[in-house]
PDB file of C-alpha atoms in Angstrom:
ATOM      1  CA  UNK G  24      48.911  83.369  82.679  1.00 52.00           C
ATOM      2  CA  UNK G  25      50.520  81.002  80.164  1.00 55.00           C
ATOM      3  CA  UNK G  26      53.908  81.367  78.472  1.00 58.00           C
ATOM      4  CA  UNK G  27      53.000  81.618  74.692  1.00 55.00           C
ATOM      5  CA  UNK G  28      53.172  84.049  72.188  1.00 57.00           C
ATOM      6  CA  UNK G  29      51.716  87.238  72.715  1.00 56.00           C
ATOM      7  CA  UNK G  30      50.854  90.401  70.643  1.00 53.00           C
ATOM      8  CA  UNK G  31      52.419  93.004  73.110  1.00 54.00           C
ATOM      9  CA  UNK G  32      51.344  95.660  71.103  1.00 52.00           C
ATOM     10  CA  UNK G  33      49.532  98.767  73.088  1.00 52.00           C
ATOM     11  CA  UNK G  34      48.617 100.944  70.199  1.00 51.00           C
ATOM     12  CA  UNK G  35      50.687 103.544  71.530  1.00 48.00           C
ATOM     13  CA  UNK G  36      51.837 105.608  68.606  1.00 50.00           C
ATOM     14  CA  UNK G  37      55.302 106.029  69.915  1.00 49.00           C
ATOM     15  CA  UNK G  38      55.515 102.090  69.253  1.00 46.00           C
ATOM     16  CA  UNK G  39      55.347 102.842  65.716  1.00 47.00           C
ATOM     17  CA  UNK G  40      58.804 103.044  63.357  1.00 47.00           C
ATOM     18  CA  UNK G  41      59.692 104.377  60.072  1.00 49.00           C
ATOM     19  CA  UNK G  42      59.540 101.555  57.195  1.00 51.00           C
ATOM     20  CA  UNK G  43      59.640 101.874  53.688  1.00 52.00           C
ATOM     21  CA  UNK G  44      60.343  99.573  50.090  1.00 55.00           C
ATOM     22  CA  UNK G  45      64.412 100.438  49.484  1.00 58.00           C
ATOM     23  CA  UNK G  46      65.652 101.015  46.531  1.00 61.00           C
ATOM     24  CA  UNK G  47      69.292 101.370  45.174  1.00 64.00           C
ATOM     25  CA  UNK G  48      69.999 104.369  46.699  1.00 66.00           C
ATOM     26  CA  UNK G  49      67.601 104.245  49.689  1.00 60.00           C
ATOM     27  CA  UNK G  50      64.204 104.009  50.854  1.00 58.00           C
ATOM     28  CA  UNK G  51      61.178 105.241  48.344  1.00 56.00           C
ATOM     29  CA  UNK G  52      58.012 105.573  50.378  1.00 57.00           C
ATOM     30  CA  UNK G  53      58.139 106.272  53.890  1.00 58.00           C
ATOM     31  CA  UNK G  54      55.478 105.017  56.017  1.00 59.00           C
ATOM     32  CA  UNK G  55      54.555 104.410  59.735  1.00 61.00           C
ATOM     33  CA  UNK G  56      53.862 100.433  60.389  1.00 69.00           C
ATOM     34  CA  UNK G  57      52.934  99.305  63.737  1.00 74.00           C
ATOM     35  CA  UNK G  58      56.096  96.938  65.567  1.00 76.00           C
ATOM     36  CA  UNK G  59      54.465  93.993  66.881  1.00 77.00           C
ATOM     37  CA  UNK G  60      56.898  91.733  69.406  1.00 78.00           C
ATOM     38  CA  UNK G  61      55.724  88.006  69.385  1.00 76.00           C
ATOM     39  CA  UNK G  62      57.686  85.784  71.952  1.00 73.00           C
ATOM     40  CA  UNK G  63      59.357  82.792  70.365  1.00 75.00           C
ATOM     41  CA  UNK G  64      59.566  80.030  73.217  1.00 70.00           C
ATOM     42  CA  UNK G  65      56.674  77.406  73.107  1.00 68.00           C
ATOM     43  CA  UNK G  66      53.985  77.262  75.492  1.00 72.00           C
ATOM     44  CA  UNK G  67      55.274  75.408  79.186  1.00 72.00           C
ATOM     45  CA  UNK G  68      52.926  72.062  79.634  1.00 76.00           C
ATOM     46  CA  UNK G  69      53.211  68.538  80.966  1.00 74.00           C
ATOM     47  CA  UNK G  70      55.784  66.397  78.233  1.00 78.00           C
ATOM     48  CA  UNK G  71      55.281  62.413  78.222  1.00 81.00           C
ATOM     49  CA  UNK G  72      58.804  61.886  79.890  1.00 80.00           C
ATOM     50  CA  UNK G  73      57.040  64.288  82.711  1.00 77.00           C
ATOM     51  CA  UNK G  74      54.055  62.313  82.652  1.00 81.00           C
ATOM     52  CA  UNK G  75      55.089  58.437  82.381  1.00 85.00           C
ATOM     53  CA  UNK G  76      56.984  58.191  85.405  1.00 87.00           C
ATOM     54  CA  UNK G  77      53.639  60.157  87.461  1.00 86.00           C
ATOM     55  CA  UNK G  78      51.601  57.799  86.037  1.00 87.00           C
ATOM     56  CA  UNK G  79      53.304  54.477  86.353  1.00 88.00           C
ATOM     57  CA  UNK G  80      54.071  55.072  90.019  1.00 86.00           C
ATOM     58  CA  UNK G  81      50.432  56.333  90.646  1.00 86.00           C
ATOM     59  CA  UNK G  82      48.979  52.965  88.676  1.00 87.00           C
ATOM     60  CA  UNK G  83      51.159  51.007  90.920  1.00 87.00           C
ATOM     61  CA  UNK G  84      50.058  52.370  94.083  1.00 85.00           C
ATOM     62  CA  UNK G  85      46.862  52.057  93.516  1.00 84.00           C
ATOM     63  CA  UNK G  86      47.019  49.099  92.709  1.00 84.00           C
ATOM     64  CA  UNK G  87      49.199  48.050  95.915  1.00 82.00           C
ATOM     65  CA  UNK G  88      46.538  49.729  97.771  1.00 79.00           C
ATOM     66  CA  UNK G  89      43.376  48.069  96.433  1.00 80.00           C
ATOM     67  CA  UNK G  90      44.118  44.551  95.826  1.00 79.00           C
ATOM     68  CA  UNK G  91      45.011  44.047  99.350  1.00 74.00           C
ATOM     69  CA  UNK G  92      41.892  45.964 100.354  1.00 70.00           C
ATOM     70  CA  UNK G  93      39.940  44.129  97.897  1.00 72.00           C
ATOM     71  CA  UNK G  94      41.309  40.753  98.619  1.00 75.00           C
ATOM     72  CA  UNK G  95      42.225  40.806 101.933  1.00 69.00           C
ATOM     73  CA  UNK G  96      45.640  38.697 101.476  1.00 62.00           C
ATOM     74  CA  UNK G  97      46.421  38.341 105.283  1.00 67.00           C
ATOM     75  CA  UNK G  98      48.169  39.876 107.855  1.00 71.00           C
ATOM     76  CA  UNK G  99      50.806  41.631 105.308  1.00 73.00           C
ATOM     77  CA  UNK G 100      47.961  42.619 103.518  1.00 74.00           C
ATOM     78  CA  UNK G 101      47.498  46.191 106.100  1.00 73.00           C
ATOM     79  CA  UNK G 102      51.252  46.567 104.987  1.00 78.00           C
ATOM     80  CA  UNK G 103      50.838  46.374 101.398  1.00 79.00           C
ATOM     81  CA  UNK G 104      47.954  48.473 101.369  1.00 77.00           C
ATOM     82  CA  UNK G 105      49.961  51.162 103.314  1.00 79.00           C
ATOM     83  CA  UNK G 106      53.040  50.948 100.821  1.00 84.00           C
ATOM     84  CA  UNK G 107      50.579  51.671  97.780  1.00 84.00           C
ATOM     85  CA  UNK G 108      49.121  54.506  99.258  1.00 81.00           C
ATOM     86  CA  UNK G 109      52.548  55.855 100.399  1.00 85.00           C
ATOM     87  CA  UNK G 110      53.708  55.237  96.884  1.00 88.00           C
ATOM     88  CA  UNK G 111      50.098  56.844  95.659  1.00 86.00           C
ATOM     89  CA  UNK G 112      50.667  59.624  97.711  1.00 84.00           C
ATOM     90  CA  UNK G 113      54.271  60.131  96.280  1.00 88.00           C
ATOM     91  CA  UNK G 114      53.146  60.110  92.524  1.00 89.00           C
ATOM     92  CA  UNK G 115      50.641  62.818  93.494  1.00 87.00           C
ATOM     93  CA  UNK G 116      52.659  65.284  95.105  1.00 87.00           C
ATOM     94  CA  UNK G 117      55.172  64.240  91.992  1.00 88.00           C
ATOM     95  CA  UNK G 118      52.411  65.304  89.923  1.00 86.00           C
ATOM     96  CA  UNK G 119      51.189  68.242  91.116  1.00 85.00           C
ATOM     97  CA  UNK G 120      55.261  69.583  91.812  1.00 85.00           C
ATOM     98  CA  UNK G 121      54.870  69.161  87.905  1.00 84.00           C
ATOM     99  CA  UNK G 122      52.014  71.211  87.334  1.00 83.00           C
ATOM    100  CA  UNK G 123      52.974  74.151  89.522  1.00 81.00           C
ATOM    101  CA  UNK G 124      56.581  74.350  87.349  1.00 81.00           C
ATOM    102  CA  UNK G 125      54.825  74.805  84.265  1.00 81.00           C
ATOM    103  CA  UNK G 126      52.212  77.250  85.694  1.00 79.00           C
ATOM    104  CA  UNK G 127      49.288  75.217  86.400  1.00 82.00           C
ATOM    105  CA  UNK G 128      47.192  75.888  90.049  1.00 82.00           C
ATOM    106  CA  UNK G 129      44.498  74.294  91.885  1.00 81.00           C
ATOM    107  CA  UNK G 130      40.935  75.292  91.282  1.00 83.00           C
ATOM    108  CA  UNK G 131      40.146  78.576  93.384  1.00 83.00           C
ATOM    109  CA  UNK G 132      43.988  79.606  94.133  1.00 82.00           C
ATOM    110  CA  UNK G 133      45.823  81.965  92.373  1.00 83.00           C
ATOM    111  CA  UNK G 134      48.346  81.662  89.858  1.00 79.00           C
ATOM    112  CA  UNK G 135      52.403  81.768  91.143  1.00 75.00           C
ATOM    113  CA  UNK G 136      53.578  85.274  91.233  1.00 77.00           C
ATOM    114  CA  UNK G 137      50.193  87.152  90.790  1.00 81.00           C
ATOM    115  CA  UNK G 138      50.000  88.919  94.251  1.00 83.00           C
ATOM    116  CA  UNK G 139      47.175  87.761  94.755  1.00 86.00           C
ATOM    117  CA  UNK G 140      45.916  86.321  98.282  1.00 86.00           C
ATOM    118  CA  UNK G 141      44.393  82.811  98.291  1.00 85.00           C
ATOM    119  CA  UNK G 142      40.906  82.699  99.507  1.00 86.00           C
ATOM    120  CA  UNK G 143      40.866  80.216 103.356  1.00 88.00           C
ATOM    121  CA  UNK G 144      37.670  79.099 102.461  1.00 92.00           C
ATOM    122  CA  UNK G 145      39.184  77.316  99.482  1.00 90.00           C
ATOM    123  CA  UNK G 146      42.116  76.072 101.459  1.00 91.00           C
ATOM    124  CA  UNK G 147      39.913  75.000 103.828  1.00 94.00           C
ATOM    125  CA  UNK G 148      37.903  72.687 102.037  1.00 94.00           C
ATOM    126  CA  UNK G 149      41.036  71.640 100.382  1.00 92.00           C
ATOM    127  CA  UNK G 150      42.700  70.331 103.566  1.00 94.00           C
ATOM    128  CA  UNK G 151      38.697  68.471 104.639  1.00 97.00           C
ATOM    129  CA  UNK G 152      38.626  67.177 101.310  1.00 94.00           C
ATOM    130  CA  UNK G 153      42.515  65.311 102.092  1.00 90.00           C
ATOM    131  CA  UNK G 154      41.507  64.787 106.071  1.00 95.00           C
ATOM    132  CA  UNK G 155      38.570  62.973 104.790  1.00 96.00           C
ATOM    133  CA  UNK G 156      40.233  60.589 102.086  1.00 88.00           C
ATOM    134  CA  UNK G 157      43.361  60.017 104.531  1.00 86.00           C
ATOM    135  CA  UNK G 158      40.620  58.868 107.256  1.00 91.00           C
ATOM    136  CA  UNK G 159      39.002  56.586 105.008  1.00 88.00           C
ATOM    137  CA  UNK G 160      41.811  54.910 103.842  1.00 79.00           C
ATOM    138  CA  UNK G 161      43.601  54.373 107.359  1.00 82.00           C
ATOM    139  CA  UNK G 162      40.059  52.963 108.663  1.00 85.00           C
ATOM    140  CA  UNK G 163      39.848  50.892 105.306  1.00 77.00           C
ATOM    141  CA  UNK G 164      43.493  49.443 106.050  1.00 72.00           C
ATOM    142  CA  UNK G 165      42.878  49.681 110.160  1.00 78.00           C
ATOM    143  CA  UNK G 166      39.783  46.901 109.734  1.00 76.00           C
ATOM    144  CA  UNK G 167      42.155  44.685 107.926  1.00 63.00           C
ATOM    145  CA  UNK G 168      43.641  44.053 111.072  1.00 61.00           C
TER     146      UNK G 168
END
C-alpha cells in the first residue's frame, strides 16, 4: 500500500454535511455535498541522497570484486576480491534497509504490517538463490589461491 493521497470517501450518506453560498445574513441554498479527505504528505520513495551513497559503495565493490577476479593480481588478489564483495554485500543490505522504510517488499512477500503470512516456498528459493551466488563467488575467489 503506498502513502499518497487517497479519496477516503465511502459513499456513506452520513459522510455528507450541510453547505450552502452565504450571504450577508447567512447561508441561501442549503445543499448536501459529499466531504472528501485527501491526505497531504507526498508519496514515501527512494531520494538521490538515499540512493548515491547505495550506489557508489555497490559500484565500488563490484568493482573490488571483479578486477581481481578478472585479472588475477596475485596473492592479495583473494583478499581484494573478498573486501569488494563484503563491501557489495554491505551496499545491498543498505539498499534494501532503504526500500523496506519507504514500503517497498521483495517479489512474492507481503507488504510490512499487512498480516499477512509469507509463503516458505518463496523464502525458500530466496535463501537457494543467495546460497548459490555466495558459493560461486567463494569458489571464484577460493581458485585464486
Amino acid at each position: 500500500m503506498e502513502a499518497g493521497p487517497r479519496d477516503t470517501e465511502q459513499g456513506a450518506p452520513d459522510a455528507l454535511h450541510e453547505a450552502g453560498r452565504l450571504s450577508p445574513d447567512g447561508p441561501d441554498e442549503l445543499e448536501l455535498t459529499p466531504e472528501v479527505e485527501v491526505e497531504l504528505r507526498p508519496a514515501r520513495r527512494l531520494r538521490i541522497w538515499q540512493l548515491a551513497p547505495i550506489v557508489m559503495l555497490a559500484a565500488v565493490g563490484s568493482l573490488m570484486f571483479a578486477f581481481p577476479l578478472a585479472f588475477e593480481f596475485g596473492d592479495g588478489g583473494a583478499v581484494v576480491a573478498m573486501l569488494g564483495l563484503l563491501i557489495s554485500c554491505c551496499a545491498a543490505g543498505w539498499g534494501m534497509m532503504a526500500a523496506r522504510r519507504v514500503g517497498y517488499t521483495w517479489p512474492g512477500l507481503p507488504q510490512r504490517g499487512s498480516g499477512e503470512r509469507s509463503d516458505w516456498r518463496v523464502i525458500a528459493l530466496y535463501v537457494a538463490v543467495c546460497a548459490a551466488l555466495v558459493a560461486l563467488a567463494v569458489w571464484r575467489v577460493a581458485r585464486l589461491r
